[in-house]
XYZ file of C-alpha atoms in Angstrom:
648
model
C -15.171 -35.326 3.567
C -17.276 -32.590 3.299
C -20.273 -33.479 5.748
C -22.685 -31.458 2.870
C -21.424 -34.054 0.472
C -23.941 -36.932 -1.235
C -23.245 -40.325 0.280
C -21.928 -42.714 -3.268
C -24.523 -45.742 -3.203
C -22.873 -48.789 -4.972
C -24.834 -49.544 -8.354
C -24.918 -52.557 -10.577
C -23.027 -50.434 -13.114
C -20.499 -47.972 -11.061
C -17.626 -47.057 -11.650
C -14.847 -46.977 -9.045
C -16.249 -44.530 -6.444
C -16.167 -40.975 -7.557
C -15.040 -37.896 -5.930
C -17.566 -36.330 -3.415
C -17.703 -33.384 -4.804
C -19.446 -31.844 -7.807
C -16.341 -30.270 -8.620
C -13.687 -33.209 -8.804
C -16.544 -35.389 -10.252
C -16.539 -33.240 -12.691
C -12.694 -32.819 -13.074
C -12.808 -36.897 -13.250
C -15.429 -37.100 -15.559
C -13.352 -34.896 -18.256
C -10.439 -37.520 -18.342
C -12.707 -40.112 -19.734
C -13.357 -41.243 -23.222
C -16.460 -39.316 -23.184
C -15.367 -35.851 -23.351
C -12.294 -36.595 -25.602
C -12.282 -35.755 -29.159
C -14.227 -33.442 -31.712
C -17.357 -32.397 -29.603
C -20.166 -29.619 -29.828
C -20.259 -27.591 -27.054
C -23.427 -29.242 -25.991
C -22.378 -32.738 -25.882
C -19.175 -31.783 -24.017
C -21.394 -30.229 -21.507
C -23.347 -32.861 -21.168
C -21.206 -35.890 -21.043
C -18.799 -33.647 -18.532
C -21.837 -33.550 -16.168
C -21.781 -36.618 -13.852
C -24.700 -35.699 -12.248
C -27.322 -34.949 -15.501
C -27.850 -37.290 -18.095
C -29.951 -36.948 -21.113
C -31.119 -38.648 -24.345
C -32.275 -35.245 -26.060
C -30.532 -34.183 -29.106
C -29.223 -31.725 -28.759
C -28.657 -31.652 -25.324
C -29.548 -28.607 -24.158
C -27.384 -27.206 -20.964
C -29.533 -25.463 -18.689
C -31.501 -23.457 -17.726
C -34.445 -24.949 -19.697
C -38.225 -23.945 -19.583
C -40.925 -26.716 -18.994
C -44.161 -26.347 -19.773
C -46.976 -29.248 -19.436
C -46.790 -32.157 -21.847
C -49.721 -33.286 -23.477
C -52.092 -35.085 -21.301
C -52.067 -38.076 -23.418
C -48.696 -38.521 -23.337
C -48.215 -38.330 -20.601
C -51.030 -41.043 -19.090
C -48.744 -43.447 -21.943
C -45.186 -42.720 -19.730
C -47.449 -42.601 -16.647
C -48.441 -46.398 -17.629
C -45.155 -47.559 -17.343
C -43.983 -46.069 -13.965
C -43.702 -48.793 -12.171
C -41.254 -50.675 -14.447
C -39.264 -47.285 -14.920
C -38.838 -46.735 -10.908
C -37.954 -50.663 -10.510
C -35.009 -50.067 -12.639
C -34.121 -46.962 -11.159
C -34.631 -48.948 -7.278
C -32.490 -52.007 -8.896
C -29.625 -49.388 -9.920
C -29.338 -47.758 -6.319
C -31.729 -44.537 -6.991
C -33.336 -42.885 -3.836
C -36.865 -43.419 -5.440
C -38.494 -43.052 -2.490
C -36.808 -39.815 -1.057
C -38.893 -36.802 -0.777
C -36.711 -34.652 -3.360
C -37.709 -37.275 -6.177
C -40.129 -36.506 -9.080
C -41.040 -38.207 -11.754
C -42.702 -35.781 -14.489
C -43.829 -35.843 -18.771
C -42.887 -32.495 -19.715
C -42.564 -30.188 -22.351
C -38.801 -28.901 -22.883
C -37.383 -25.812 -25.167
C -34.683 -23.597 -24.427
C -35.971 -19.977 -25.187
C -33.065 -17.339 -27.333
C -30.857 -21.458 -28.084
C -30.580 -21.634 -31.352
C -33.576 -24.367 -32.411
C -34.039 -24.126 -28.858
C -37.716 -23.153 -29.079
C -38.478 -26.283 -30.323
C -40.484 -28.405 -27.714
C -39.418 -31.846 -27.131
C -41.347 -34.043 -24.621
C -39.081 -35.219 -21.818
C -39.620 -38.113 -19.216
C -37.359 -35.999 -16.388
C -36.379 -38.183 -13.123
C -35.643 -35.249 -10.890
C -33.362 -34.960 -7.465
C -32.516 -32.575 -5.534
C -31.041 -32.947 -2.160
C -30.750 -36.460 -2.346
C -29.189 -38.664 0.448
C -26.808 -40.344 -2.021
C -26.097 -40.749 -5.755
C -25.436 -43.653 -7.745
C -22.024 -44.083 -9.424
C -23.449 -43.662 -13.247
C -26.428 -42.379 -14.477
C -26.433 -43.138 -18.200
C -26.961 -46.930 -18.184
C -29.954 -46.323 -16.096
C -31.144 -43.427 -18.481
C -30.381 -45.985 -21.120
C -32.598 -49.059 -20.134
C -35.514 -46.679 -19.079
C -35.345 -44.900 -22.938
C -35.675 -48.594 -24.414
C -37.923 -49.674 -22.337
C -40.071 -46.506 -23.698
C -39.415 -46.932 -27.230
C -40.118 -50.798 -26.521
C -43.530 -49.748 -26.339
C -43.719 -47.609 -29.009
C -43.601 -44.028 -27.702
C -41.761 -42.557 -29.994
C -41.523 -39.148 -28.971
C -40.323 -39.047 -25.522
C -36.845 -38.495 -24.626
C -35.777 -39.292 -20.779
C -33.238 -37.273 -18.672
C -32.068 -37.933 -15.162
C -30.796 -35.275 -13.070
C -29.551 -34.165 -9.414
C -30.776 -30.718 -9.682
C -28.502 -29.356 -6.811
C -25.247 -30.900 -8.268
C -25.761 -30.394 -11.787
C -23.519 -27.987 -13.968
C -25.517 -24.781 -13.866
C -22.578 -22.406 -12.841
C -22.519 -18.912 -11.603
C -19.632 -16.169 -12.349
C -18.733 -14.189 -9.675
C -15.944 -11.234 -9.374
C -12.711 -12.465 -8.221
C -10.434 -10.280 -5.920
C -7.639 -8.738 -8.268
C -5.390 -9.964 -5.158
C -6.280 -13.651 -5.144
C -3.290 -15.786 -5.780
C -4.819 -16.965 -8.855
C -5.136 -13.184 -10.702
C -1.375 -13.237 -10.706
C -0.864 -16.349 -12.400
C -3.538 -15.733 -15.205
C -2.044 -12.323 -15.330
C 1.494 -13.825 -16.884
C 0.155 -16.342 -19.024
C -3.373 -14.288 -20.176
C -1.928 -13.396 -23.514
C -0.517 -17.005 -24.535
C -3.789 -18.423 -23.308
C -5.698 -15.371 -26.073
C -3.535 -16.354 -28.872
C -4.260 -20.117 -28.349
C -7.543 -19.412 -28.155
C -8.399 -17.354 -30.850
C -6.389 -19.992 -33.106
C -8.112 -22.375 -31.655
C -11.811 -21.489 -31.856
C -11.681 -18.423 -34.039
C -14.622 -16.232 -34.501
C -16.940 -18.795 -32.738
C -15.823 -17.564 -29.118
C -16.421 -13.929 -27.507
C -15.529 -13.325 -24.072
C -12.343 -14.676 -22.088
C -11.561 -14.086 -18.422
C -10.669 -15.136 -14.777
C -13.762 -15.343 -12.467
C -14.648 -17.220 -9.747
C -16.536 -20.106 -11.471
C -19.101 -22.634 -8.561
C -23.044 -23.639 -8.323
C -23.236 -21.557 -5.552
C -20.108 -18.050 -4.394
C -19.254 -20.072 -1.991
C -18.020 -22.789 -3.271
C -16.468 -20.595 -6.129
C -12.791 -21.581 -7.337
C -10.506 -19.511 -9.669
C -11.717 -20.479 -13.016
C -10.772 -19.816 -16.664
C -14.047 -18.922 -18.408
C -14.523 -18.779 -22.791
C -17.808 -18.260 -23.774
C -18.306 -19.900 -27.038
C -20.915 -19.979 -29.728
C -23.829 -22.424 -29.378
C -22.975 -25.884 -31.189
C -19.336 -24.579 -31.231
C -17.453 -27.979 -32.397
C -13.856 -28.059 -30.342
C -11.830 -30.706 -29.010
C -12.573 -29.645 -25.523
C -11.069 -32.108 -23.021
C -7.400 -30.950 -25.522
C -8.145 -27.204 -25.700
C -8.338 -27.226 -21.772
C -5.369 -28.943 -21.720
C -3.527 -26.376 -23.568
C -4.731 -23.652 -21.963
C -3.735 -25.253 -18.621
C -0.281 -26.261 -20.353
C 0.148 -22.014 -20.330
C 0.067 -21.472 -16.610
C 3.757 -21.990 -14.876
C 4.366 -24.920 -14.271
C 5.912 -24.413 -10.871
C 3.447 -23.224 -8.939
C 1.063 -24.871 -6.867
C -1.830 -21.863 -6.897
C -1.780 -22.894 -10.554
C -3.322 -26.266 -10.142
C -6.209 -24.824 -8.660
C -7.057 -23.183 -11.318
C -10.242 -24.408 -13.440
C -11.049 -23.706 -17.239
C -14.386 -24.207 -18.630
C -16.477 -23.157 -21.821
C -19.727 -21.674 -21.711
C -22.144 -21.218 -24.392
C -22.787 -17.223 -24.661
C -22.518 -13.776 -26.347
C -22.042 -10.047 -25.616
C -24.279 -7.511 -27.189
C -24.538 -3.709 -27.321
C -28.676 -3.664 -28.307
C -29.586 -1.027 -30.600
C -32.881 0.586 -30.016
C -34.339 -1.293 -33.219
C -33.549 -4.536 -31.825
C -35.146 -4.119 -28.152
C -38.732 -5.910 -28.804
C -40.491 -5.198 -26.046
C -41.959 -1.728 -23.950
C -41.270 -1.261 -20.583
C -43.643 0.221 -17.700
C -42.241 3.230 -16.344
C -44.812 4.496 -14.053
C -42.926 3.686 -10.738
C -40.015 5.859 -11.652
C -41.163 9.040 -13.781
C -42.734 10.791 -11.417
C -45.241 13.748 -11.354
C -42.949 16.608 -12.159
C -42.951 16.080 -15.984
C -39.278 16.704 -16.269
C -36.826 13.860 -17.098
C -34.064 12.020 -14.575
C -31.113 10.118 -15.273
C -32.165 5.962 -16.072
C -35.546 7.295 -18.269
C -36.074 5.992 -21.633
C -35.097 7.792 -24.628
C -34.696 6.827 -28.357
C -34.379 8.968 -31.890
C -37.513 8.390 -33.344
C -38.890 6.417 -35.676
C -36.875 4.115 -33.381
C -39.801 2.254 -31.049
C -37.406 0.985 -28.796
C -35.259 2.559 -26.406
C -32.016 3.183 -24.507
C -31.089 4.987 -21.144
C -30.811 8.784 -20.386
C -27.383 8.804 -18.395
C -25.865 10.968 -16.555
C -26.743 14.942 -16.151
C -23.952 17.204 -16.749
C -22.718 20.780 -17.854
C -20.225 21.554 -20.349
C -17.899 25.067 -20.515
C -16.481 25.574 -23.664
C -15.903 29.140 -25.324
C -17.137 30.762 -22.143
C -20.742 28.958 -22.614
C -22.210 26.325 -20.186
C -24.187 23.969 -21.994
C -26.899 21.645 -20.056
C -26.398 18.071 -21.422
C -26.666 14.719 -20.773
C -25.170 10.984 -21.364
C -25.423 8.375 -22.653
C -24.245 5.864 -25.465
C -23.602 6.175 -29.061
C -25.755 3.232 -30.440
C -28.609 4.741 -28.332
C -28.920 7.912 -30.263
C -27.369 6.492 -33.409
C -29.197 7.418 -37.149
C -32.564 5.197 -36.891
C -32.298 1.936 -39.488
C -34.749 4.124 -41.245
C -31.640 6.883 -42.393
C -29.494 7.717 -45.545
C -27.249 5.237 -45.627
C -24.609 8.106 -45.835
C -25.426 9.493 -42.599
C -25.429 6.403 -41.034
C -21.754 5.491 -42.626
C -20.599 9.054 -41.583
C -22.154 8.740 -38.100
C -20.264 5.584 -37.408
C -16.774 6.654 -38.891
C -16.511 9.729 -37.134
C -19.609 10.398 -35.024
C -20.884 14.051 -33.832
C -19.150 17.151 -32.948
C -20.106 20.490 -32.187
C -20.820 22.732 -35.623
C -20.547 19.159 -38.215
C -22.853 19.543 -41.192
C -22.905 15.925 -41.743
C -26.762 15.242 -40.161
C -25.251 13.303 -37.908
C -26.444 14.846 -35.081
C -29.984 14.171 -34.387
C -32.997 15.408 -31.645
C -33.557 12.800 -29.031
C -36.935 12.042 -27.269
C -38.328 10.445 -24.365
C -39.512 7.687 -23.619
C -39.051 5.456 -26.511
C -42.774 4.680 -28.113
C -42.946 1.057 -26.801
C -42.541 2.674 -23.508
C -45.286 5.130 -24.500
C -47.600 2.421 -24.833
C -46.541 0.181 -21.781
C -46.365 2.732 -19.393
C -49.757 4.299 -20.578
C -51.420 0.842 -20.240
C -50.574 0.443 -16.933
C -51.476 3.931 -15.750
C -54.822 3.201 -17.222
C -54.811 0.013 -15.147
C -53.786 1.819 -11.921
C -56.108 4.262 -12.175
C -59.159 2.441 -13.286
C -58.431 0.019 -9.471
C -57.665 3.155 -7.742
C -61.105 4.286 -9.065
C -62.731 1.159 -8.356
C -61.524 1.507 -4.850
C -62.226 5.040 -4.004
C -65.566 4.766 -5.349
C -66.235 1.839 -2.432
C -64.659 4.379 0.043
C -66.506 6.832 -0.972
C -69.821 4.615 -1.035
C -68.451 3.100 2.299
C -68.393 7.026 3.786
C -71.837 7.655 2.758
C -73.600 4.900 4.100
C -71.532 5.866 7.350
C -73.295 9.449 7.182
C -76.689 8.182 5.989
C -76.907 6.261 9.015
C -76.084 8.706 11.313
C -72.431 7.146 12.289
C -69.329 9.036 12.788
C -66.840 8.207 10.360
C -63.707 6.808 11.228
C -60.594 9.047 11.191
C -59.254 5.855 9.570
C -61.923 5.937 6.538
C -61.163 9.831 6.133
C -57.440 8.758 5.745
C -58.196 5.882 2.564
C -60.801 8.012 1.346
C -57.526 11.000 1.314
C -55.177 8.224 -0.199
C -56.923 6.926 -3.206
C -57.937 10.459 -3.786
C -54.434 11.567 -4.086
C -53.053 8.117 -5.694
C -55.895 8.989 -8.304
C -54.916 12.709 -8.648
C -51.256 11.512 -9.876
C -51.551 9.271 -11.823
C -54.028 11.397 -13.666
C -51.007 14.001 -13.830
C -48.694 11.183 -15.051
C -51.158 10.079 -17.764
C -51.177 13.814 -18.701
C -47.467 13.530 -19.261
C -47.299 10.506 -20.886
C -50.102 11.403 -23.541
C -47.772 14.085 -24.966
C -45.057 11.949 -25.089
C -42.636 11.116 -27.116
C -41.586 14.329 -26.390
C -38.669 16.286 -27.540
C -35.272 15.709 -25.182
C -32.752 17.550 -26.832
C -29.988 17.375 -29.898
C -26.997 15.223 -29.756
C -23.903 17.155 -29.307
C -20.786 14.892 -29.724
C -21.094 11.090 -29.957
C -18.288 8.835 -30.102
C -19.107 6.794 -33.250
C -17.859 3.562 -33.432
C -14.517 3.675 -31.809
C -11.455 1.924 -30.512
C -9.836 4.019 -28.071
C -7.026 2.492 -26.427
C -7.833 -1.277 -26.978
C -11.286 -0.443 -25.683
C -15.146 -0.190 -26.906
C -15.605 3.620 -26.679
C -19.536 3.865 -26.921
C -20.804 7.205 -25.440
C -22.935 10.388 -27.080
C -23.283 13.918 -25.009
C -27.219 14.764 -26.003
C -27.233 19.198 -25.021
C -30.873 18.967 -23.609
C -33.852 21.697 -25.065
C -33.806 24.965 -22.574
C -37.744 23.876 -22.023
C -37.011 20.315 -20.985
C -36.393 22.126 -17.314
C -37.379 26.062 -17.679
C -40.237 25.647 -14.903
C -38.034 23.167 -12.605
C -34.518 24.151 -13.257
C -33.885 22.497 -9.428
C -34.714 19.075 -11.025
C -31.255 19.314 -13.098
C -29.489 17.152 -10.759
C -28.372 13.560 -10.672
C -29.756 11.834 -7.457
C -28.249 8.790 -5.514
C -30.813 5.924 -6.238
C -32.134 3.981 -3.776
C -30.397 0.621 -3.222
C -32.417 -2.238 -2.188
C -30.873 -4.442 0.087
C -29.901 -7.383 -2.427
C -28.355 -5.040 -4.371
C -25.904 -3.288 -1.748
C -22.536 -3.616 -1.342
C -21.378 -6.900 0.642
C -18.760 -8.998 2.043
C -16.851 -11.926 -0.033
C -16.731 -14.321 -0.643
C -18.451 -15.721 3.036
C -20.389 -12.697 4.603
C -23.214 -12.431 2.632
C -24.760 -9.901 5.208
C -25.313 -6.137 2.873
C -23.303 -3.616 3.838
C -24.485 0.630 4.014
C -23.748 2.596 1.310
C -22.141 5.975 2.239
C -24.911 8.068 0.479
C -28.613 7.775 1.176
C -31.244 7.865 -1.020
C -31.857 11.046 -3.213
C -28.353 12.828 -2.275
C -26.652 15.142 -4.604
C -24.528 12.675 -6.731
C -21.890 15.605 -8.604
C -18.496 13.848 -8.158
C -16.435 11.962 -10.421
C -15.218 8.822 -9.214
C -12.444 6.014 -10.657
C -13.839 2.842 -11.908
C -11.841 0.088 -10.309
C -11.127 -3.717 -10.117
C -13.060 -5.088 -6.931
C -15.349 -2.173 -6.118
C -18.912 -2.420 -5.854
C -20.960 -0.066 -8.048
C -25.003 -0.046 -9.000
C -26.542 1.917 -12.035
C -30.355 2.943 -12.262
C -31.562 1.425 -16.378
C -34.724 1.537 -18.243
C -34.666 -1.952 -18.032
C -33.604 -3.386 -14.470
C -34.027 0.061 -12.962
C -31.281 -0.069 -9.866
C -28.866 -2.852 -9.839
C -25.225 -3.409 -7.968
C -22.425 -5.609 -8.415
C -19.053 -6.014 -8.169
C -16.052 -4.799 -10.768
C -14.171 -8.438 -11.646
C -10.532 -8.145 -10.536
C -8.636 -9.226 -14.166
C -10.193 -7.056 -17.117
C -11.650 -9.140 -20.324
C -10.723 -9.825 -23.869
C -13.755 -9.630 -25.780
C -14.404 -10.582 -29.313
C -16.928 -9.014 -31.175
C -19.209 -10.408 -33.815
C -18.428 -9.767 -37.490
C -21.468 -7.080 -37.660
C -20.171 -5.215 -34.737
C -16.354 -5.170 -35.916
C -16.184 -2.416 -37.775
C -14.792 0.450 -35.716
C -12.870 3.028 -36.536
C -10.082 5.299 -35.048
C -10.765 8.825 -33.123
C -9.855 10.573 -36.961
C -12.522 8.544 -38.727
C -9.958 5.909 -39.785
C -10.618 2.410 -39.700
C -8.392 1.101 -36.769
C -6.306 -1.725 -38.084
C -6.225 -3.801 -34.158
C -10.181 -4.437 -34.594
C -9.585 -6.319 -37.518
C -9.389 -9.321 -35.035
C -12.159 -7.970 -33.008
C -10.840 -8.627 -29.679
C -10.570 -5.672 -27.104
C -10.142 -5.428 -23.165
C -13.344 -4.376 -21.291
C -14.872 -3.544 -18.019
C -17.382 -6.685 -16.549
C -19.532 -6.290 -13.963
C -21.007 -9.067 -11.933
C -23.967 -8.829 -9.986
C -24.893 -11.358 -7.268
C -28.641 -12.681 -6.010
C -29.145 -14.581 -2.671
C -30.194 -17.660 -3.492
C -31.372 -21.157 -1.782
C -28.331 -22.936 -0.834
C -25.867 -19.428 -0.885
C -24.870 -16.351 -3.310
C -25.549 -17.106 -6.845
C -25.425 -14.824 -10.515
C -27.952 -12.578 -11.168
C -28.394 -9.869 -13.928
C -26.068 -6.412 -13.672
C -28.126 -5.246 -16.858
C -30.201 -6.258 -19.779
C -31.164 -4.621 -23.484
C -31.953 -0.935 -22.884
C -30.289 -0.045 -20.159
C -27.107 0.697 -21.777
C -26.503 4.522 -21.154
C -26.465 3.994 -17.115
C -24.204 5.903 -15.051
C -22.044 4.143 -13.235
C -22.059 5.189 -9.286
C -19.850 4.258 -6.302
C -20.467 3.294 -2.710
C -19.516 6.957 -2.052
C -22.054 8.471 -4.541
C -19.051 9.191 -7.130
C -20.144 8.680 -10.543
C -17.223 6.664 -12.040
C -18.328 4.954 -15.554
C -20.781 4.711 -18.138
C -22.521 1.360 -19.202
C -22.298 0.039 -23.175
C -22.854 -3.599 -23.350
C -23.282 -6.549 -21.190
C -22.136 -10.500 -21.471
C -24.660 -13.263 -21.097
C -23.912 -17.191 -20.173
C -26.733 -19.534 -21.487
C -25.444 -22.382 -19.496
C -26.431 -22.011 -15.433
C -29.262 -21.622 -13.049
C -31.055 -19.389 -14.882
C -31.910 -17.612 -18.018
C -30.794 -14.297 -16.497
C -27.370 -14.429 -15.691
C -25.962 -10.955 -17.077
C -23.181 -9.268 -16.413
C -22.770 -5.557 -17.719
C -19.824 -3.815 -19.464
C -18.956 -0.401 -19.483
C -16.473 2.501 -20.284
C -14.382 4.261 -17.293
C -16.291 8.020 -16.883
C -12.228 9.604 -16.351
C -11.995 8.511 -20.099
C -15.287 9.200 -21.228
C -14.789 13.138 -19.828
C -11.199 12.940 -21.783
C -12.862 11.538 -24.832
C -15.858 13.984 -25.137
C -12.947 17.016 -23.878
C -10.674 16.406 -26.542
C -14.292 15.896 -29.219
C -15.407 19.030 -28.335
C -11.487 20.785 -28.378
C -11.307 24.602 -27.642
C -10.719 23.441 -23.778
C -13.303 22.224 -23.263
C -14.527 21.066 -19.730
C -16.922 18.738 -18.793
C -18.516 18.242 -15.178
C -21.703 17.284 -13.227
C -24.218 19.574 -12.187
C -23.774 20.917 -8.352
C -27.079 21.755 -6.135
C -26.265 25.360 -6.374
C -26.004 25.552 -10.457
C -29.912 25.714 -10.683
């Protein structure tokens, strides 16, 4: 037995003693009754999870937000504590361990569908308890009628081992494990089945490795499924399961679970809210690869990508990347144009207005960043006027001032001196970027999203700092550099430091880590899953066409084979999810350990059942077929490459 493992304390309702293990407690709890039969996704969750019971309707998996009940209600619940823990103490609950709370609290589920409705919640909390009854819902059960018994109507109870519930992470799994190979000869039976099966109400299907914590991880079958999806889980498992041989033993190992989720590929109109970019802008007033940028009236905003130069008819044009659905015709266009941009995109000398001038930043980021300049400056005023004062009192009195004093007095005077220059920039901006060049539209190419634009920047975005035409390697904090798996969580170096000419191309490829510098996150890293991923995408974002402008007949199922990137946070008990990317920071470069820039980011995938509320992983296009794609656009050969230090 795993010496980590709870200890089973007998109750006066358990069940033969469970497994040890949040794992094969679960795998148990999905043969019973409970989980059999027509179920929501919710409710399958929920009655799958042997240590997290609930009376809320629906049950909403985590991650949830609390807020404060009201007080009232809570001195009613608070009234009848002592009956509620004597039931808990009679069924075998540690009551009196350390890691137990009893708490009234307001519950909603924030971007859930009805899930920012607040219901008030009686939650019995554990976490790191020294053992755990058998069952949990008879308790739940005589505490919820002992509630209504005294006519509180409104509260809903939930007990729950925080530690052991089902709040999963996905993590990359090595295209070499035993388990890739399996899925590999059976991933195609398992897509028809499932796309039979659940039809347009499921969107991403892979192989990951699937635990509360990396490592514990197993080899896990993963659908991510609309919310209050209706299925016959426990059977749908069973047939996927049914399509892995038989005759081999790695197979067994091998978990499935759904997940309520989505992908997305945000257009500018839909990202609500402005982001600060003060920390990364600088004082030069030029642009650099992870800015914001947009095609106004759009408010919101994308990422500037990649710099790089394109020869074609014995010209070198100065351009830059990013996606298609950044630069896009705003909502606000012709319908025509945007019909025309989406069949068959931009290229060089079209007539068709699809082509439009790009700016940066986006105007939410206008405002944003200017309000927090303001802010900055108005405490760095604040504090150089008190060194200032501090200097002259010094002097007044006839005291030497402190080399020390000099110094602050020389750094807020500096610190106030930029970020007067950055307000300067920033109060001209949105300013003019450049023109898009060639965009992609909305293609298929090769049973995968192609979503990329090539903007040619204005000659006066960089006539008085041509030098500043360069991509740079970010700099990598240390939870986001590369690292061992799945048990050496230690970071490793990355070959390039900080600020180093970044002018390769690189592969993209299963395994590898890679990081990308967004409007959003700014610099992230994370690891390229091992078995690519069937996607499906929503009816809205089906429609895409051929490289001719034809409307490619294999969407019409709108299922394609992507890139996924997960990225991986150090949490309190080991290696958990974190977020790769989130709305506006599609248009990232892609860059390897080496400083190679290797893809291009489009889209990202999002579980809303797990530890938290940001568990992202990002999706993006290989850069060797974005430079064929925008080299065969353009025609006339055509050759696309990164700027080198000595271009400027």
């Amino acid at each position: 037995m795993d010496p980590m493992s709870p200890i089973l304390h007998p109750s006066t309702h358990a069940l033969p003693t469970p497994p040890d293990s949040p794992r094969k407690r679960r795998r148990e709890q999905r043969s019973s009754d409970e989980v059999q039969g027509q179920l929501s996704i919710e409710d399958y969750l929920n009655n799958s999870d042997r240590y997290r019971t609930t009376t809320m309707r629906p049950p909403w998996p985590y991650p949830l937000t609390i807020t404060p009940a009201e007080p009232s209600t809570v001195r009613q619940v608070e009234a009848l504590k002592a009956p509620i823990l004597q039931i808990m103490q009679d069924d075998g609950f540690p009551i009196d361990h350390h890691s137990f709370h009893f708490q009234v609290e307001n519950v909603t589920k924030p971007n859930y569908p009805l899930g920012s409705r607040a219901t008030t919640v009686l939650r019995l909390v554990f976490s790191g308890a020294p053992h755990i009854p058998g069952e949990l819902g008879p308790t739940k059960d005589a505490i919820y009628q002992l509630i209504r018994g005294h006519e509180i109507r409104d509260v809903e109870v939930e007990i729950v081992f925080l530690d052991k519930c089902f709040q999963p992470s996905l993590f990359a799994i090595p295209s070499n494990h035993p388990a890739v190979a399996i899925y590999e000869t059976a991933k195609r039976r398992i897509l028809e089945l499932v796309d039979r099966q659940v039809r347009n109400e499921w969107c991403l299907l892979s192989l990951f490795r699937l635990g509360l914590v990396k490592h514990k991880s197993t080899p896990t079958i993963v659908v991510f499924v609309s919310p209050f999806c209706v299925q016959d889980w426990y059977d749908l498992a069973l047939q996927i399961k049914l399509r892995l041989p038989h005759n081999d033993s790695h197979a067994m190992g091998i978990d499935v679970e759904f997940i309520p989720g989505y992908i997305f590929t945000a257009n500018p109109d839909t990202i609500p809210d402005g982001v600060s970019l003060v920390e990364s802008m600088g004082t030069s007033g030029t642009p650099a690869p992870g800015t914001s940028i947009t095609v106004l009236p759009e408010r919101g905003g994308g990422t500037l990508g990649p710099f790089v130069t394109l020869q074609h008819q014995g010209n070198t044009i100065r351009g830059a990347l990013t996606n298609f659905h950044v630069v896009r015709p705003p909502t606000t266009a012709d319908k025509d144009i945007i019909e025309a941009a989406a069949r068959f995109g931009s290229s060089p000398g079209n007539a068709n207005q699809t082509a439009l001038d790009v700016s940066w930043f986006a105007p939410r980021d206008v405002e944003k960043t200017k309000w927090t300049l303001k802010r900055y400056l108005k405490d760095q005023l604040t504090e150089l006027k008190k060194e200032e004062q501090n200097i002259a009192t010094c002097q007044m009195a006839g005291a030497r001032v402190s080399d020390g004093a000099r110094e602050r007095l020389a750094g807020r005077t500096t610190a106030v001196a930029e970020l007067n220059q950055q307000l300067a920039i920033v109060d001209r901006m949105p300013m003019k970027l450049g023109r898009t060049l060639v965009s992609s539209g909305l293609t298929i190419a090769e049973n995968k999203v192609a979503d990329w634009a090539l903007i040619e920047l204005d000659p006066e975005v960089f006539a008085g700092s041509p030098a500043n035409f360069i991509n740079l390697f970010p700099r990598v904090s240390s939870e986001n550099r590369p690292y061992d798996a799945p048990d050496n969580d230690a970071p490793q170096q990355v070959t390039r430091e900080a600020g180093a000419t970044v002018d390769e191309i690189g592969p993209l490829l299963k395994d590898k880590w890679y990081c990308k510098f967004g409007r959003t996150t700014e610099v992230t890293g994370g690891i390229c899953n091992g078995v690519s991923t069937y996607c499906k995408w929503p009816q809205e974002r089906r429609q895409r066409f051929s490289k001719d402008g034809a409307r490619h007949e294999s969407i019409t199922d709108g299922i394609t084979e992507e890139w996924v990137i997960t990225k991986e946070n150090v949490g309190p008990r080991g290696r958990i999810q974190g977020v790769f990317s989130l709305d506006g920071d599609s248009g990232s470069g892609i860059i390897d350990r080496e400083g190679r820039i290797c893809g291009l980011l489009y889209g990202g995938a999002a579980g809303l059942c797990g530890h938290s509320d940001f568990q992202i992983s990002g999706m993006c296009s290989s850069m060797v077929d974005v430079k064929r794609w925008i080299e065969e656009r353009v025609g006339h050969g055509a050759t696309l490459d990164f700027p080198h230090r000595n271009d400027s």
